[in-house]
PDB file of C-alpha atoms in Angstrom:
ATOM      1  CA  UNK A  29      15.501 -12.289  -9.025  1.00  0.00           C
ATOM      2  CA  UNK A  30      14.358 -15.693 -10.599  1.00  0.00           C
ATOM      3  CA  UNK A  31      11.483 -17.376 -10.503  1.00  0.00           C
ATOM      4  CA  UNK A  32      11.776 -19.640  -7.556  1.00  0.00           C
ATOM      5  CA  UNK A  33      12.521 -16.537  -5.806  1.00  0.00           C
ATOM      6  CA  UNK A  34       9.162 -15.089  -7.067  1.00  0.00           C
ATOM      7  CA  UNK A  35       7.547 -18.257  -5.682  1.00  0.00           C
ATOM      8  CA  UNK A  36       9.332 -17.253  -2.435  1.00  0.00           C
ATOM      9  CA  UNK A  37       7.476 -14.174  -2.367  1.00  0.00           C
ATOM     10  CA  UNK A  38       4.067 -15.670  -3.411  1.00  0.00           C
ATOM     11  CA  UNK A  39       4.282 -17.978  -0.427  1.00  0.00           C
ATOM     12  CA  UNK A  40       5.179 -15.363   2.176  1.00  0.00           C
ATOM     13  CA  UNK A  41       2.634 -13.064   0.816  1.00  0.00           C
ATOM     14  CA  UNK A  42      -0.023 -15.806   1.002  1.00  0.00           C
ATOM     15  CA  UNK A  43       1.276 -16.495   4.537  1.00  0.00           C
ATOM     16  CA  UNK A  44       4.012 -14.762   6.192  1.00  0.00           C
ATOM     17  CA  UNK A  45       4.336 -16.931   9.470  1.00  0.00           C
ATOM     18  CA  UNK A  46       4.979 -20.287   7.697  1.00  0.00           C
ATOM     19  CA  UNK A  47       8.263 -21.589   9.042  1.00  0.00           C
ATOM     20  CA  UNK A  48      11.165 -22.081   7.086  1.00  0.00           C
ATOM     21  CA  UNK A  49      10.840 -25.978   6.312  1.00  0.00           C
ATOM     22  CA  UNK A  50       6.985 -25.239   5.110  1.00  0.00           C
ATOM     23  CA  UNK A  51       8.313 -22.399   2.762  1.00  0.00           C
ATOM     24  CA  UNK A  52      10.808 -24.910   1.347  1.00  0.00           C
ATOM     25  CA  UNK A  53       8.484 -27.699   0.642  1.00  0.00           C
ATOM     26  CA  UNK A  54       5.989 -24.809  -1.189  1.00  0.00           C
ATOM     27  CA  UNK A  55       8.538 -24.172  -3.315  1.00  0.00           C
ATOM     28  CA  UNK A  56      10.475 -27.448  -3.685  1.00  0.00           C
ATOM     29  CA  UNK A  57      13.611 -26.656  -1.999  1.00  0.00           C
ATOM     30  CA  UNK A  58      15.689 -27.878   0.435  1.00  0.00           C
ATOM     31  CA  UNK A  59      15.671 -25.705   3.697  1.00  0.00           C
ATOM     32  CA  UNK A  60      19.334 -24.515   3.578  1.00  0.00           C
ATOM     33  CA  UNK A  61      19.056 -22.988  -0.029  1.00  0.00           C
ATOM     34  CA  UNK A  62      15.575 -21.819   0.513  1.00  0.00           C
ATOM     35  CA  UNK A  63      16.838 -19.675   3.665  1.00  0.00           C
ATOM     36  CA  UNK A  64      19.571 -18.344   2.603  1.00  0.00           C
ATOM     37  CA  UNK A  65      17.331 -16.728  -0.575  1.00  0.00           C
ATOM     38  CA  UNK A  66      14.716 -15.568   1.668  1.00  0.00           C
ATOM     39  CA  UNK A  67      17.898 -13.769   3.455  1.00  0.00           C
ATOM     40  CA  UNK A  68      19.319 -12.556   0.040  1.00  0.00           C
ATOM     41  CA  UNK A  69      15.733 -11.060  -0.941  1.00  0.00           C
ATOM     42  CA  UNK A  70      15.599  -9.329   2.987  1.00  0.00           C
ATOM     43  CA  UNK A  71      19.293  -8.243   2.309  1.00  0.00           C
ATOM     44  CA  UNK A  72      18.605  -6.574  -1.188  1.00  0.00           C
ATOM     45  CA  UNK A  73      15.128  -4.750   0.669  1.00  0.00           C
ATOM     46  CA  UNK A  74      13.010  -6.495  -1.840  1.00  0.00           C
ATOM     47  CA  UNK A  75      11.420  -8.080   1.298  1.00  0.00           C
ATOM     48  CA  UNK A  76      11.167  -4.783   3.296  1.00  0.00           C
ATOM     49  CA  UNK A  77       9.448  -6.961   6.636  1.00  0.00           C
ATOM     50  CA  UNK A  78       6.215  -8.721   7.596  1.00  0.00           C
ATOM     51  CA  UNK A  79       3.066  -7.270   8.737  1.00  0.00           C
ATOM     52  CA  UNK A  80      -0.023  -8.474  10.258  1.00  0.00           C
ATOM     53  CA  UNK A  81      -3.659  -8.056   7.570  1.00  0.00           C
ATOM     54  CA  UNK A  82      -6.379  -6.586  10.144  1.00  0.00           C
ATOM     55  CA  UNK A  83      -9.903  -6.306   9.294  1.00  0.00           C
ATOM     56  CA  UNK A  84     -10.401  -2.555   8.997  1.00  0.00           C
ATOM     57  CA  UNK A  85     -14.393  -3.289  10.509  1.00  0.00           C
ATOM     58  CA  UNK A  86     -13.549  -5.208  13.611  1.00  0.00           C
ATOM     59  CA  UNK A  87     -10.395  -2.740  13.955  1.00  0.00           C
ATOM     60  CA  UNK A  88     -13.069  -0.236  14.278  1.00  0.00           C
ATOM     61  CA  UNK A  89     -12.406   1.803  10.886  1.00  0.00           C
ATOM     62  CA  UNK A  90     -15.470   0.257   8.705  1.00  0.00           C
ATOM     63  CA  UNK A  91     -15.206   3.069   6.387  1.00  0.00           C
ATOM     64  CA  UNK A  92     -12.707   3.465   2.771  1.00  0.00           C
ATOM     65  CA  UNK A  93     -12.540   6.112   1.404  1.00  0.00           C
ATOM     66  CA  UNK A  94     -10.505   7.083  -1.926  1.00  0.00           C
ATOM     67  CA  UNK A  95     -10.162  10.783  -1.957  1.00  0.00           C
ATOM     68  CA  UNK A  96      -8.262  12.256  -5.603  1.00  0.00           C
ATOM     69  CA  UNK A  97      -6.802  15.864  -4.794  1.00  0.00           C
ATOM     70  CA  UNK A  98      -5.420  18.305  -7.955  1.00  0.00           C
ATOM     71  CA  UNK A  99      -2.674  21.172  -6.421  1.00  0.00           C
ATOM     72  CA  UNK A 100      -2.844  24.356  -7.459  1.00  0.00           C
ATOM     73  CA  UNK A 101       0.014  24.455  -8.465  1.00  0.00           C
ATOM     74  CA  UNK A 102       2.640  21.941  -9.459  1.00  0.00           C
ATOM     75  CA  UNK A 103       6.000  23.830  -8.231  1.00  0.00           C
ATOM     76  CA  UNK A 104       8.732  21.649  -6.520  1.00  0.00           C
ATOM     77  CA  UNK A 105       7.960  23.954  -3.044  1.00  0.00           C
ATOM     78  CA  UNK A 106       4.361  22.667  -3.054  1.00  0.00           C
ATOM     79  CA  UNK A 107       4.664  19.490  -4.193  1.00  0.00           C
ATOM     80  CA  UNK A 108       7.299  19.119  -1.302  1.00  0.00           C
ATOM     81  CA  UNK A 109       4.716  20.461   1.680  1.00  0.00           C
ATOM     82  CA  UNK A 110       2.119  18.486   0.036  1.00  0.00           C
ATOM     83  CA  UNK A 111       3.661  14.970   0.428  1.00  0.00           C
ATOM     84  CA  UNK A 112       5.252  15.939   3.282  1.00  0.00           C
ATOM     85  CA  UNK A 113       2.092  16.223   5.370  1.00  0.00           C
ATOM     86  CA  UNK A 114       0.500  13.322   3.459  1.00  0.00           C
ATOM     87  CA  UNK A 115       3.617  11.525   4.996  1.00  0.00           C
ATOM     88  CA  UNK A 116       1.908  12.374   8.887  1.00  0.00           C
ATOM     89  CA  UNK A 117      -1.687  11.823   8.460  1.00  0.00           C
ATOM     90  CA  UNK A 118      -2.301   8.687   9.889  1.00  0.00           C
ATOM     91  CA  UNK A 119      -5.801   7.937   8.694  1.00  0.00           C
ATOM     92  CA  UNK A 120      -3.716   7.707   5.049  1.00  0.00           C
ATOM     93  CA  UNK A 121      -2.909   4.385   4.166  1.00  0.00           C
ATOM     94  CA  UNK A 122      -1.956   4.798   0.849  1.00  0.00           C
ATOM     95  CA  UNK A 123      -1.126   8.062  -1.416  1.00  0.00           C
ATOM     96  CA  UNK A 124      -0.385   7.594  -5.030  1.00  0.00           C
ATOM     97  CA  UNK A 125       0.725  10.442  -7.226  1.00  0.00           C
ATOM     98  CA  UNK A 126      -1.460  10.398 -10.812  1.00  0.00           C
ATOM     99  CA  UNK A 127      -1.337  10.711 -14.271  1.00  0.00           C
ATOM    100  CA  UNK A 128      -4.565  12.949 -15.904  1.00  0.00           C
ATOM    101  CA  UNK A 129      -6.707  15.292 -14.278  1.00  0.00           C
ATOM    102  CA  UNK A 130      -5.946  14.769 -10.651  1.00  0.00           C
ATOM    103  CA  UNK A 131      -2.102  14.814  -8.795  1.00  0.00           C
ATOM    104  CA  UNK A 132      -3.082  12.502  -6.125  1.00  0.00           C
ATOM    105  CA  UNK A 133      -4.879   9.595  -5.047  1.00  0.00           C
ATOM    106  CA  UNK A 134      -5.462   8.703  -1.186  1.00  0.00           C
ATOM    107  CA  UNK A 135      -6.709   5.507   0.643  1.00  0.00           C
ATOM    108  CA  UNK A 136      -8.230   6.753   3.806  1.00  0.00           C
ATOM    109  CA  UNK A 137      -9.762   4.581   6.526  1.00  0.00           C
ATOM    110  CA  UNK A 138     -12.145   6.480   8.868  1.00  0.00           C
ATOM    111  CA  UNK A 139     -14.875   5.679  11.903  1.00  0.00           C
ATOM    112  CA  UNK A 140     -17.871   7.331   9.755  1.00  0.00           C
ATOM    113  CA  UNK A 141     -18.715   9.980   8.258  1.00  0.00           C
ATOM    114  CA  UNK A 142     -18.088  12.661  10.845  1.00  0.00           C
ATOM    115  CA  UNK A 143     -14.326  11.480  11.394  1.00  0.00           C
ATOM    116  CA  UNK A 144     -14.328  11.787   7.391  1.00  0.00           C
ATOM    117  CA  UNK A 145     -15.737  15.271   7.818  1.00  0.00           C
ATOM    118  CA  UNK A 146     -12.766  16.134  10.685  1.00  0.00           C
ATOM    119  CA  UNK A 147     -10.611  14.793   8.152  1.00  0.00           C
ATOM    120  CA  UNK A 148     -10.768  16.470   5.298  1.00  0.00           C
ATOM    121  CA  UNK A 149     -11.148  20.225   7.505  1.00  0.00           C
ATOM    122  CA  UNK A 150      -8.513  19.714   9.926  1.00  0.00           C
ATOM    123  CA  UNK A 151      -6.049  17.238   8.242  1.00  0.00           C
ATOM    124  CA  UNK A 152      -6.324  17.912   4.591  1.00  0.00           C
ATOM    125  CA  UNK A 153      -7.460  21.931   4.119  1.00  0.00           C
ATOM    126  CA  UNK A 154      -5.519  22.991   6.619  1.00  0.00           C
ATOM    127  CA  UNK A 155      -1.733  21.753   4.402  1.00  0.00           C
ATOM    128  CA  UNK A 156      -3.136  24.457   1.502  1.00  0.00           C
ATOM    129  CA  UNK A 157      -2.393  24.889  -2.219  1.00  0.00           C
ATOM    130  CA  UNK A 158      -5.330  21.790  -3.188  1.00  0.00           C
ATOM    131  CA  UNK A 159      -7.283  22.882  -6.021  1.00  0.00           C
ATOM    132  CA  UNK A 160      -9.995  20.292  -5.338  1.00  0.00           C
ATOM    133  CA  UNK A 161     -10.955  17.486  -3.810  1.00  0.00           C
ATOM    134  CA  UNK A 162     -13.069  14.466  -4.938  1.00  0.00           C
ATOM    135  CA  UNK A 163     -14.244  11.140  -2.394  1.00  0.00           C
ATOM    136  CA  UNK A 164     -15.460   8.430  -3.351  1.00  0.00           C
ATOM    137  CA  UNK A 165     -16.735   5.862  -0.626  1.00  0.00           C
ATOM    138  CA  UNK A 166     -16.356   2.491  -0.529  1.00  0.00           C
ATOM    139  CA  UNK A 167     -19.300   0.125  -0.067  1.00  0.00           C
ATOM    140  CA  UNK A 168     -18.412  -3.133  -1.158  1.00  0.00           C
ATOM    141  CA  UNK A 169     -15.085  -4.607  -2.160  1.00  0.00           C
ATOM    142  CA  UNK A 170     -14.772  -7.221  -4.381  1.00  0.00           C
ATOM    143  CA  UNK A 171     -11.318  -8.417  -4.450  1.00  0.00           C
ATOM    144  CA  UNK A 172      -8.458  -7.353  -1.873  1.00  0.00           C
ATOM    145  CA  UNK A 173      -4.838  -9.280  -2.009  1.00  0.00           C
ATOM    146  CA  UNK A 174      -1.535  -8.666  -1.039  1.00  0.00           C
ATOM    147  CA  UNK A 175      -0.097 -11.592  -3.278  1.00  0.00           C
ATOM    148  CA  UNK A 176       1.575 -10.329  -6.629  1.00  0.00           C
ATOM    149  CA  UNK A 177       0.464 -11.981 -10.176  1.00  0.00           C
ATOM    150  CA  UNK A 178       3.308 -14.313 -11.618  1.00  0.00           C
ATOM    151  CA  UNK A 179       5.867 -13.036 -14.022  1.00  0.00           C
ATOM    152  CA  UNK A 180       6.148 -15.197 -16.692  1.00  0.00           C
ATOM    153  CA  UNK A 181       9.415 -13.766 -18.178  1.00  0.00           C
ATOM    154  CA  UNK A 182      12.631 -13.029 -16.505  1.00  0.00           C
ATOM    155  CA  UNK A 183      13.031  -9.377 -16.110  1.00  0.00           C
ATOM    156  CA  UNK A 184      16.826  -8.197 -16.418  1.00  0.00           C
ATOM    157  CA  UNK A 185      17.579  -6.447 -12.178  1.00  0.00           C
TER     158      UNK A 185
END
């Protein structure tokens, strides 16, 4: 990947339903070359597909939550039935696994605070082996983007 592909990228992730010809004037290409590199990037799965951004609020899910979750224990059996479940919960947009104190960190969106509370007992307790559990809510977000920093060095694939 070079960095007119990167610019590819950028301009998708800033808008993903630009046409072809707009994409190739962002990035100062013709529209032959610049379509068959947004087909090489889909090809390789470094574009994986396009999604629509929805406001979480007018969705009706006004409430983040991040919720950080230590295991018991940290055998390969546990581990496995852990993710796995993770994998089915749909209120789980996100689960990242962690360095330090806890294993796991989850991005939940929720209806309030009693769908939070249904949550955690019949979603969360009920896959067992979780040491603890710790939420913090969000009420205000800053800064939200989809659209990756630019590399400023080549990186070897």
């Amino acid at each position: 990947m070079d960095a007119k592909d990167r610019q590819i990228i950028r301009a998708l992730q800033k808008n993903g339903r630009m046409s072809n010809q707009d994409l190739a004037d962002a990035v100062q290409l013709s529209p032959s070359p610049c379509l068959r590199r947004l087909r090489n990037l889909e090809a390789d799965g470094i574009i994986r597909g396009f999604s629509a951004e929805v406001d979480e609020k007018a969705y009706g899910l006004p409430i983040t939550v991040f919720v950080r979750i230590k295991l018991e224990h940290h055998n390969a059996g546990d581990v496995q039935n852990f993710e796995r479940h993770i994998l089915n919960i749909d209120e789980v947009l996100e689960c990242h696994v962690l360095t330090g104190v806890t294993d796991y960190q989850l991005r939940v969106v929720v209806a309030d605070l009693n769908a939070y509370e249904d949550f955690i007992r019949k979603r969360i307790h009920p896959i067992g082996g979780i040491a603890s559990i710790d939420t913090s809510f969000v009420y205000s977000t800053v800064k939200k983007t989809s659209v990756f920093p630019m590399v400023h060095r080549e990186h070897p694939s």
